[in-house]
PDB file of C-alpha atoms and ligand atoms in Angstrom:
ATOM      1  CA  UNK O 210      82.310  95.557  86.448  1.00 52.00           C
ATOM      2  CA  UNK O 211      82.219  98.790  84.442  1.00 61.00           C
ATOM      3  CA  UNK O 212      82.817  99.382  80.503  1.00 72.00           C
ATOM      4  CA  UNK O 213      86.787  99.113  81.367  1.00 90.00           C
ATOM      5  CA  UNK O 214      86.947  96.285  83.532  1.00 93.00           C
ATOM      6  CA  UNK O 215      87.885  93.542  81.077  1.00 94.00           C
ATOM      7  CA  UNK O 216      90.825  96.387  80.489  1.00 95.00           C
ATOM      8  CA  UNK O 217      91.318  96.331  84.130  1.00 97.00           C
ATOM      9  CA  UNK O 218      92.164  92.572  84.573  1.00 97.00           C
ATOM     10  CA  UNK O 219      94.308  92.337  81.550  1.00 96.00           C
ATOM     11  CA  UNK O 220      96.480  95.158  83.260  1.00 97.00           C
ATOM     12  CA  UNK O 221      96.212  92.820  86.956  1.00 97.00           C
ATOM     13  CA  UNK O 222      96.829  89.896  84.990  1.00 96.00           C
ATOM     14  CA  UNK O 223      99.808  92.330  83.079  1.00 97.00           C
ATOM     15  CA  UNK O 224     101.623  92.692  86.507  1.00 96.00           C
ATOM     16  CA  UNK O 225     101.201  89.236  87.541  1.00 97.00           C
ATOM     17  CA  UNK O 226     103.078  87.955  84.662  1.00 95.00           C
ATOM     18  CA  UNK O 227     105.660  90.830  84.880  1.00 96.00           C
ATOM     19  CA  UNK O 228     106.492  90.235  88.558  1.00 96.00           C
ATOM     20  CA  UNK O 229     109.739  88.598  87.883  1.00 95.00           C
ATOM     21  CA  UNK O 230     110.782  91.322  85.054  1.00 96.00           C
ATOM     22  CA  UNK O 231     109.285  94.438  86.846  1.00 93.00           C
ATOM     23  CA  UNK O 232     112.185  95.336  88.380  1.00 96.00           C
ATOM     24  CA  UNK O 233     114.434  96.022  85.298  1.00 96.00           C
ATOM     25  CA  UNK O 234     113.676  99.540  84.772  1.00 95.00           C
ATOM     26  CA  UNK O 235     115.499 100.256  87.870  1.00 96.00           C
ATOM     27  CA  UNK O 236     118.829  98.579  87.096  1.00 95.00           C
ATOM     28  CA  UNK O 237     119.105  99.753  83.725  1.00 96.00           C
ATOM     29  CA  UNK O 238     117.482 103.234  83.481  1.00 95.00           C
ATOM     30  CA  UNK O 239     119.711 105.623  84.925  1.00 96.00           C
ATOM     31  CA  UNK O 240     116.676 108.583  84.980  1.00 96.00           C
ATOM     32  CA  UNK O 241     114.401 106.098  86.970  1.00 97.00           C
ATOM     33  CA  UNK O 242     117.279 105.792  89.562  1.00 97.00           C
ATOM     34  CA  UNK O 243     117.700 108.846  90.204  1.00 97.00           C
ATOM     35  CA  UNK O 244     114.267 109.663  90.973  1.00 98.00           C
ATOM     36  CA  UNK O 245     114.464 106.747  93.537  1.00 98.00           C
ATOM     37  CA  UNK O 246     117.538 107.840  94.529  1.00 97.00           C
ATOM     38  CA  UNK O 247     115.998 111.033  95.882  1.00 97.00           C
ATOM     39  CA  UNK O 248     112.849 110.072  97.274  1.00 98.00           C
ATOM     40  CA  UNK O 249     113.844 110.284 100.787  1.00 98.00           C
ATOM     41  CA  UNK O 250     113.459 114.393  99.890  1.00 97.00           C
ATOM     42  CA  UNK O 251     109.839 113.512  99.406  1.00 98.00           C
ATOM     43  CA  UNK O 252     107.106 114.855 102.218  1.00 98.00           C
ATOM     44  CA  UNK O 253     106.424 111.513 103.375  1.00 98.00           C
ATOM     45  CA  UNK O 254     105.914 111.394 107.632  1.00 98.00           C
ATOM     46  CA  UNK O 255     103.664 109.783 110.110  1.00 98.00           C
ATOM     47  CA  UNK O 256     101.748 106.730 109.368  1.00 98.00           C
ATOM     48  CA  UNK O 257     102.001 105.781 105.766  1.00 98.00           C
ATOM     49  CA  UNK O 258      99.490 103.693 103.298  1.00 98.00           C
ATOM     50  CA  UNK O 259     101.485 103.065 100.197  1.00 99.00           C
ATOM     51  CA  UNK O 260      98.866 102.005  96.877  1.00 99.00           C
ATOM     52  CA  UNK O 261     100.227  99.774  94.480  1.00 98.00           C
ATOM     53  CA  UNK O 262     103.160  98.785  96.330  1.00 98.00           C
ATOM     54  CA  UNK O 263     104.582  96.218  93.372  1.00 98.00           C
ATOM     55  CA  UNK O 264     107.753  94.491  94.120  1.00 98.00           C
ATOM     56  CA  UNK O 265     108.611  96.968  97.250  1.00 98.00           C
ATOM     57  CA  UNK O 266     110.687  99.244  95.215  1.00 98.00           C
ATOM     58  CA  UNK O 267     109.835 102.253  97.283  1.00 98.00           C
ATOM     59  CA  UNK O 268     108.546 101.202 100.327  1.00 98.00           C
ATOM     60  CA  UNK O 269     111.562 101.175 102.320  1.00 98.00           C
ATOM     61  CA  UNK O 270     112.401 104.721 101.875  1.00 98.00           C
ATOM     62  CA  UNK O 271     108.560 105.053 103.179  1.00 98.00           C
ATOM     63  CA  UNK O 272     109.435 103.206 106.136  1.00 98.00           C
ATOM     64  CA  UNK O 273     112.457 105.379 106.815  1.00 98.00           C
ATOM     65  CA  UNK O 274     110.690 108.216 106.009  1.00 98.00           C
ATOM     66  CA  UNK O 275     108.055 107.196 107.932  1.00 98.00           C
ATOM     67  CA  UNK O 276     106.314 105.931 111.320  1.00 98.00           C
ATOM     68  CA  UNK O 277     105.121 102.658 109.701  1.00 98.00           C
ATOM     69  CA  UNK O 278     103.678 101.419 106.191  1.00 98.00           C
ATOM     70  CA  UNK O 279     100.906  99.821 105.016  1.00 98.00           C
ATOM     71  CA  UNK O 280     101.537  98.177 101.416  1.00 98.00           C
ATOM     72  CA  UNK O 281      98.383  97.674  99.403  1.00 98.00           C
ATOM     73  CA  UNK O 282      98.659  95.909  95.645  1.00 98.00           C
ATOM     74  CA  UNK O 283      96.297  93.253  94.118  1.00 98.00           C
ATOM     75  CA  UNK O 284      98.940  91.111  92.759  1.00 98.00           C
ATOM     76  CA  UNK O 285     100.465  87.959  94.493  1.00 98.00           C
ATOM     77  CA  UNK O 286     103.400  87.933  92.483  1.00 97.00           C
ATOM     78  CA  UNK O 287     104.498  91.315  92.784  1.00 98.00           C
ATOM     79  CA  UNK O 288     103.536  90.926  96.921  1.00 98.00           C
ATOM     80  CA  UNK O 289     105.540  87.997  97.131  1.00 98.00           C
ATOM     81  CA  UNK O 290     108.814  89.992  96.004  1.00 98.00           C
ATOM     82  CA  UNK O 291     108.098  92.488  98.076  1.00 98.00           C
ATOM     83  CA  UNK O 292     107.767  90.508 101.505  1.00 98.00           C
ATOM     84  CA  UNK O 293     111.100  89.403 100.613  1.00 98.00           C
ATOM     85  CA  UNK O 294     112.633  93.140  99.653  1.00 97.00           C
ATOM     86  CA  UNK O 295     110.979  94.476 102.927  1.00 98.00           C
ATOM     87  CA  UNK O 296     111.240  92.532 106.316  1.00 97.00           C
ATOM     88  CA  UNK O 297     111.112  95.559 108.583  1.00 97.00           C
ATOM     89  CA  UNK O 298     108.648  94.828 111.409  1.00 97.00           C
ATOM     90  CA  UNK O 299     106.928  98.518 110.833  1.00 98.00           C
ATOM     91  CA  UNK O 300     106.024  97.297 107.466  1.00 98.00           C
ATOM     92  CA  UNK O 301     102.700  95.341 106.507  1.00 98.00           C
ATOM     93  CA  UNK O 302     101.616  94.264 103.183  1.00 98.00           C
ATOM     94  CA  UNK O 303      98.006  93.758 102.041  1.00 98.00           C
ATOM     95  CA  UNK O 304      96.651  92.129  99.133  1.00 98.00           C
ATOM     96  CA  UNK O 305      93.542  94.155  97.785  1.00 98.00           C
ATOM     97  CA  UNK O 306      92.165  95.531  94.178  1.00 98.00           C
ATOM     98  CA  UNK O 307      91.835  99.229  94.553  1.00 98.00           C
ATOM     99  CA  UNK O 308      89.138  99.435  92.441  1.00 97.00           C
ATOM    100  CA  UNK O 309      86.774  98.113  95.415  1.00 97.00           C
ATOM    101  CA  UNK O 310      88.818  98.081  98.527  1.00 98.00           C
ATOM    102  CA  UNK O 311      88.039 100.933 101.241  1.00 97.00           C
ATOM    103  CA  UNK O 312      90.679 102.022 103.818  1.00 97.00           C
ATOM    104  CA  UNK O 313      89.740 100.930 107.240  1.00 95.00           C
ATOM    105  CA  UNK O 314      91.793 103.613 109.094  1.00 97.00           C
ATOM    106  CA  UNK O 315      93.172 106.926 108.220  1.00 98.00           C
ATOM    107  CA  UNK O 316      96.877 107.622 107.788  1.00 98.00           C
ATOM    108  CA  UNK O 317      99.201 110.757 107.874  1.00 98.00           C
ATOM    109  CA  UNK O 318     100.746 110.038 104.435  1.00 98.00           C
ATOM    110  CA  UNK O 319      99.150 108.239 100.767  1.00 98.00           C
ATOM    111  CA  UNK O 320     101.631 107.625  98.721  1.00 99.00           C
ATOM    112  CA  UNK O 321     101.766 105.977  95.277  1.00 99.00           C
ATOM    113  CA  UNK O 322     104.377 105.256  92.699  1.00 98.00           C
ATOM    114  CA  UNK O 323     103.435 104.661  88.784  1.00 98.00           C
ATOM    115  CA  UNK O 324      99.597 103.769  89.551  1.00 98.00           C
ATOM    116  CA  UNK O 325      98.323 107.091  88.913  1.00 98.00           C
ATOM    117  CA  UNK O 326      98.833 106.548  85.269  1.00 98.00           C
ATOM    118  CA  UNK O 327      96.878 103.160  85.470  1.00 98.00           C
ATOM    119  CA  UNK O 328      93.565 104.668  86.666  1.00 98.00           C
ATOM    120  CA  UNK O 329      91.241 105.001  84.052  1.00 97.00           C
ATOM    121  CA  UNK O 330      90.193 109.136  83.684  1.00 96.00           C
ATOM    122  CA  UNK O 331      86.301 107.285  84.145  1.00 96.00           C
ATOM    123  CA  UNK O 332      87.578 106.308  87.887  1.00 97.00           C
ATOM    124  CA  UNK O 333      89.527 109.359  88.701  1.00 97.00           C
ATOM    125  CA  UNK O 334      87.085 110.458  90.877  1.00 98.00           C
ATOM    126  CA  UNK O 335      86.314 107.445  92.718  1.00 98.00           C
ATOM    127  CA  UNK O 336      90.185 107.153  93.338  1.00 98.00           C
ATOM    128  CA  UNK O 337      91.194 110.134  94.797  1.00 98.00           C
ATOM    129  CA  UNK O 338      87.696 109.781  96.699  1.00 98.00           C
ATOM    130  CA  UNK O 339      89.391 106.618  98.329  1.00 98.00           C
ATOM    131  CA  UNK O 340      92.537 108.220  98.917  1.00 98.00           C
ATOM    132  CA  UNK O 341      90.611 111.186 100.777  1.00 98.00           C
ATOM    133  CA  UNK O 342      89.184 108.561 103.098  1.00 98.00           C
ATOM    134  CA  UNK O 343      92.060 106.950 103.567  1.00 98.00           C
ATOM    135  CA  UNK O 344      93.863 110.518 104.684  1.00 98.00           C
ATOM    136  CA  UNK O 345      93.905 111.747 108.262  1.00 98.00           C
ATOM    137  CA  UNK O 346      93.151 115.855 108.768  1.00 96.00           C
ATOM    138  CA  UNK O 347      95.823 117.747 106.979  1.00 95.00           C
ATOM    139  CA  UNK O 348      97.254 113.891 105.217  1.00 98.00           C
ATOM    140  CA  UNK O 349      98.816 114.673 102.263  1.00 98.00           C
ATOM    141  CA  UNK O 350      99.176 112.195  99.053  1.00 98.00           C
ATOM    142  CA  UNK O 351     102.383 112.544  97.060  1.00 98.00           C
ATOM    143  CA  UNK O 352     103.006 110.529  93.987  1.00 98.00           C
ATOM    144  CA  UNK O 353     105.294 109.919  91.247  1.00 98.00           C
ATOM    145  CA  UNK O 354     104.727 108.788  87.971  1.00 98.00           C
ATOM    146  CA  UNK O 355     105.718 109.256  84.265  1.00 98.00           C
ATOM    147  CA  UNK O 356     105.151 111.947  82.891  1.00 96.00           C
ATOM    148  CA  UNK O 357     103.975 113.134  78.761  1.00 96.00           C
ATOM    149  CA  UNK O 358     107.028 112.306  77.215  1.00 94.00           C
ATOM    150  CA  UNK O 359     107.067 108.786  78.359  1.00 94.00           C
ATOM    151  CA  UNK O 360     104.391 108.026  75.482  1.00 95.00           C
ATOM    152  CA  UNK O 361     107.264 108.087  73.185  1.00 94.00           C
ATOM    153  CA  UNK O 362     108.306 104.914  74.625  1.00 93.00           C
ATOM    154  CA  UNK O 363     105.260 103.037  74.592  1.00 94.00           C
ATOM    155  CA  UNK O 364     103.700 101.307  72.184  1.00 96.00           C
ATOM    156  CA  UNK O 365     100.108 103.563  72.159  1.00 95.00           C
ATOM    157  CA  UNK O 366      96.914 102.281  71.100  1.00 95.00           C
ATOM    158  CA  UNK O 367      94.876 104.886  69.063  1.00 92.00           C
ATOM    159  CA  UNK O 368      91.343 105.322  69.653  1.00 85.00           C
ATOM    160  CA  UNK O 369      90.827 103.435  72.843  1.00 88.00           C
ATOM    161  CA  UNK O 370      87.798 104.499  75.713  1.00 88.00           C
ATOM    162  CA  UNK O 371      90.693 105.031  78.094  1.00 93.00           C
ATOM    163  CA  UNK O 372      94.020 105.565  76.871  1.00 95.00           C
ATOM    164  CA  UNK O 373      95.976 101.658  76.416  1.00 96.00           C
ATOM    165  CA  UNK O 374      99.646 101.405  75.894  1.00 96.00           C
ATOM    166  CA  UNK O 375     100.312  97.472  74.520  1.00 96.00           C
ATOM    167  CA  UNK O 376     103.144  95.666  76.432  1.00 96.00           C
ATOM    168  CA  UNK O 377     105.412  93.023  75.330  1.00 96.00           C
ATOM    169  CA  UNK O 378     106.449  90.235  78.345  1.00 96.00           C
ATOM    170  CA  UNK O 379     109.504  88.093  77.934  1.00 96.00           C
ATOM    171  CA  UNK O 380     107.517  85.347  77.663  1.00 94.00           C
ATOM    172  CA  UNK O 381     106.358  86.439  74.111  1.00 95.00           C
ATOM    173  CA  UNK O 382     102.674  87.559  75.904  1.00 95.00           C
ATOM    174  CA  UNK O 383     101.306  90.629  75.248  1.00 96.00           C
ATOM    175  CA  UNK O 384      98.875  92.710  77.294  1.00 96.00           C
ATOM    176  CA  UNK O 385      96.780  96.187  77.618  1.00 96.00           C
ATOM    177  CA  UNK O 386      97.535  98.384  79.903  1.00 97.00           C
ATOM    178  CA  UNK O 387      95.666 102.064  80.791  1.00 97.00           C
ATOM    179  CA  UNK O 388      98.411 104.498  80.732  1.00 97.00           C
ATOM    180  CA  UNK O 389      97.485 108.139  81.320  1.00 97.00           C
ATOM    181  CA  UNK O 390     100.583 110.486  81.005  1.00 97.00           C
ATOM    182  CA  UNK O 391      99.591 113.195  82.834  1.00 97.00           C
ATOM    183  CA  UNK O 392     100.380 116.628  81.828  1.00 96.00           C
ATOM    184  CA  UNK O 393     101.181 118.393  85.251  1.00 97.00           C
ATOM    185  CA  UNK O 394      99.250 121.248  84.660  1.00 97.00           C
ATOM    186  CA  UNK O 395      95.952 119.635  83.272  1.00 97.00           C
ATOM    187  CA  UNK O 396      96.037 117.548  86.229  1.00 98.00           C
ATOM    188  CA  UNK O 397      96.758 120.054  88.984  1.00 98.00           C
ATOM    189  CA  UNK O 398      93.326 121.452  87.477  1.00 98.00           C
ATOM    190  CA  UNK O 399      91.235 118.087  87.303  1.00 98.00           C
ATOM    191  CA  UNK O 400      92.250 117.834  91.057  1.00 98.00           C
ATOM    192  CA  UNK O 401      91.533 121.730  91.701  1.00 98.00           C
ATOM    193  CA  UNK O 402      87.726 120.424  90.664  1.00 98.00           C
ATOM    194  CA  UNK O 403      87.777 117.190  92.736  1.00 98.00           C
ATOM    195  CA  UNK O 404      88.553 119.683  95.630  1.00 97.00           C
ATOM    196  CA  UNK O 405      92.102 119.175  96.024  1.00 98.00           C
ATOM    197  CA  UNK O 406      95.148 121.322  96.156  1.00 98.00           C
ATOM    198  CA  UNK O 407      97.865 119.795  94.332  1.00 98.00           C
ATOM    199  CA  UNK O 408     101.679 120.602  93.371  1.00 98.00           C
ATOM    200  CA  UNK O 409     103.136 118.614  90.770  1.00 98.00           C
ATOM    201  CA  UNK O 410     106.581 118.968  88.651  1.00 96.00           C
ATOM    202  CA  UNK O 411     108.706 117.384  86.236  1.00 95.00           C
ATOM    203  CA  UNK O 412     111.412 115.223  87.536  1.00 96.00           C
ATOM    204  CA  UNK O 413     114.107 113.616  86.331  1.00 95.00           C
ATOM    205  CA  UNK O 414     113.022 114.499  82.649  1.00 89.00           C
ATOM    206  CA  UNK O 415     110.525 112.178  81.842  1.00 91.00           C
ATOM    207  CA  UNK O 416     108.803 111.899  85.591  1.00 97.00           C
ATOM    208  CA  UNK O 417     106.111 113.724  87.388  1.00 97.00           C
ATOM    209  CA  UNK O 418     105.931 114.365  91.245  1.00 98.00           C
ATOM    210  CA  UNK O 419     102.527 115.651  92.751  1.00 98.00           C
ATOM    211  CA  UNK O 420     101.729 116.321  96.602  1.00 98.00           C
ATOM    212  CA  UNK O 421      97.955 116.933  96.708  1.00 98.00           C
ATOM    213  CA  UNK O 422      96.198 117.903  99.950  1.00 98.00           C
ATOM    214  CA  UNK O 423      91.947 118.625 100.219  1.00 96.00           C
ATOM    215  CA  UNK O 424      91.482 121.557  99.695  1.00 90.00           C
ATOM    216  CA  UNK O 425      90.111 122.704 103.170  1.00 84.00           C
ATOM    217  CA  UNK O 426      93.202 121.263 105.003  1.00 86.00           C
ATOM    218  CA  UNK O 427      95.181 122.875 102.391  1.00 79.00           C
ATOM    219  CA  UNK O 428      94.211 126.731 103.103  1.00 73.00           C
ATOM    220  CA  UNK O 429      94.191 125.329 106.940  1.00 67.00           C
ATOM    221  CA  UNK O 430      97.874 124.110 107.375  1.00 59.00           C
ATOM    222  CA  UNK O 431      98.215 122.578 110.687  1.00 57.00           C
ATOM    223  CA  UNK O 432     100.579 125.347 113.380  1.00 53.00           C
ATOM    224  CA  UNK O 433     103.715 124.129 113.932  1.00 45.00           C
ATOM    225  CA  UNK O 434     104.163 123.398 117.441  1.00 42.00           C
ATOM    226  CA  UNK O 435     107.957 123.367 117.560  1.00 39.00           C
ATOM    227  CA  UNK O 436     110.102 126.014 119.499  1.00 40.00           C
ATOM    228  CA  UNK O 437     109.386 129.483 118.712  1.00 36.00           C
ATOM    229  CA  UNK O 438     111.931 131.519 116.703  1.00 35.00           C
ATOM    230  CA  UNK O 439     112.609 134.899 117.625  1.00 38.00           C
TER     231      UNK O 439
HETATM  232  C1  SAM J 102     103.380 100.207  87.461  1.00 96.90           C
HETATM  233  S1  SAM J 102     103.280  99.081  88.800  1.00 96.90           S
HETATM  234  C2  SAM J 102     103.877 100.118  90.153  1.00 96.90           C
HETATM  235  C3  SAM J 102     104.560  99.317  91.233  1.00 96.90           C
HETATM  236  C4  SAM J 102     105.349 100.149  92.250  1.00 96.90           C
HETATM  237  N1  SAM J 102     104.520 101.172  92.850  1.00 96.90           N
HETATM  238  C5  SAM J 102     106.547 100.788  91.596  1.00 96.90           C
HETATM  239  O1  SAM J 102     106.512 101.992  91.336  1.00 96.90           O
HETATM  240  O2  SAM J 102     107.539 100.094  91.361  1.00 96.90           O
HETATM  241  C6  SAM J 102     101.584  98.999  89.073  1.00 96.90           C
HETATM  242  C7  SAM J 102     101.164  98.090  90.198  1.00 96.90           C
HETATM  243  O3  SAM J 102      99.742  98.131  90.296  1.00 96.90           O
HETATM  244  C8  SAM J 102      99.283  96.863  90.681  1.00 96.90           C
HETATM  245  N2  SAM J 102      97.883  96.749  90.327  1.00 96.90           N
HETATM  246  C9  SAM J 102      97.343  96.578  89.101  1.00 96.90           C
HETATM  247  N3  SAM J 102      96.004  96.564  89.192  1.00 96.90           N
HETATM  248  C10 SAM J 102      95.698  96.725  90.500  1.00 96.90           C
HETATM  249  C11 SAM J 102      94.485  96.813  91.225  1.00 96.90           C
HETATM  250  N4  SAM J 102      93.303  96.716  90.620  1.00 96.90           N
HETATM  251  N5  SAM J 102      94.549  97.010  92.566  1.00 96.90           N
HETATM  252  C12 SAM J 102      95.756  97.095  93.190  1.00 96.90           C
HETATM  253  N6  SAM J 102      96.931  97.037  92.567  1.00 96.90           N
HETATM  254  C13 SAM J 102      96.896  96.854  91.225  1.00 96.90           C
HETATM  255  C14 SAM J 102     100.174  95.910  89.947  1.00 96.90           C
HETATM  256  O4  SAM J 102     100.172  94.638  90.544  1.00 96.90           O
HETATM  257  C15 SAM J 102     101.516  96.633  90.021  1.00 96.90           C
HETATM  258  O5  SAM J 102     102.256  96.179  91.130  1.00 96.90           O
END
């Protein structure tokens, strides 16, 4: 376990707890709606593994986006709402921490929603390193998150090895959490020198979007082999 790993299983043991109030933010924040709302736009295709999957909240507009999905999060809870939310046959959901699991197969699409921000900057590398092996030739990951003014809604925690937001359950618990709000630009460049070629924008106000591709398959773009045009 590195320096950050008793960080690491607070946040796990955050989303455990939250399972059954996770899914708020998307009745009651219209922003956060909208953003789901137009997700099908998104360049998801082909066979899709989605990381951090939570309750489901985006996985079936993966699956209709998509071939089929495989749903990866570490957290029972969460998993268990999700079986429930999803039931399409093209769908399969795995339990695993991303910290240590390895994809066993390649896949067209990696897409994750709000986990980005929950990586540690110290595992950065070894993240995107898992979503390269977990991308076919010319895959593509595309993400969502929050974006840099989110932190005005959080409750930050100053000096902290990784930056920790403190969050408040229901059930009177409190927990830390990493939060990184990226700042699209800073982190088109700390992916430019991890070797990939990213795109990301503000969304919806307070969100980020990012498609990132490596950089080889990026100045390599696979031909179309559709019908000609004249
Ligand atoms: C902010 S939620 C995002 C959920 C979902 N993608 C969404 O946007 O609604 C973060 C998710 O990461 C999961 N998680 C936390 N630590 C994890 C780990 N080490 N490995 C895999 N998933 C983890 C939590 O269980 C939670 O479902």
């Amino acid at each position: 376990m590195g320096h950050d790993g008793v960080l690491l299983t607070e946040q796990l043991a955050c989303y455990r707890a939250a399972a059954a109030e996770y899914d708020r933010p998307y009745t009651e924040r219209a922003d956060l709606r909208r953003l789901l709302a137009r997700a099908g736009e998104l360049p998801v295709r082909g066979e899709v593994l989605e990381l951090a999957c939570g309750t489901g909240r985006w996985t079936p507009v993966l699956a209709a986006l998509g071939d089929c999905v495989t749903a990866v999060d570490a957290a029972a809870e969460p998993l268990e709402l999700a079986r429930v939310r999803v039931t399409s046959p093209t769908v399969r959901f795995v339990q695993a921490d991303l910290f240590t699991w390895r994809p066993e197969r390649r896949y067209d699409t990696v897409f994750f929603a709000f986990w980005l921000s929950h990586v540690p900057p110290s595992r950065l590398p070894a993240f995107w390193d898992t979503v390269a092996a977990a991308l076919a030739p010319h895959g593509r990951a595309v993400f969502v998150d929050d974006g840099p003014a989110q932190a005005a809604h959080e409750d930050v925690l100053p000096d902290r090895t990784a930056p920790t937001v403190l969050r408040r359950l229901d059930d009177g618990s409190r927990h830390r959490v990493v939060k990184v709000f990226h700042d699209p630009a800073k982190l088109t460049a700390d992916l430019a020198a991890l070797g990939w070629t990213a795109h990301i924008r503000p969304a919806e106000g307070n969100y980020l979007v990012g498609t990132a591709m490596r950089e080889a398959d990026a100045c390599h773009p696979v031909v179309s082999s559709g019908p000609a045009s004249s």
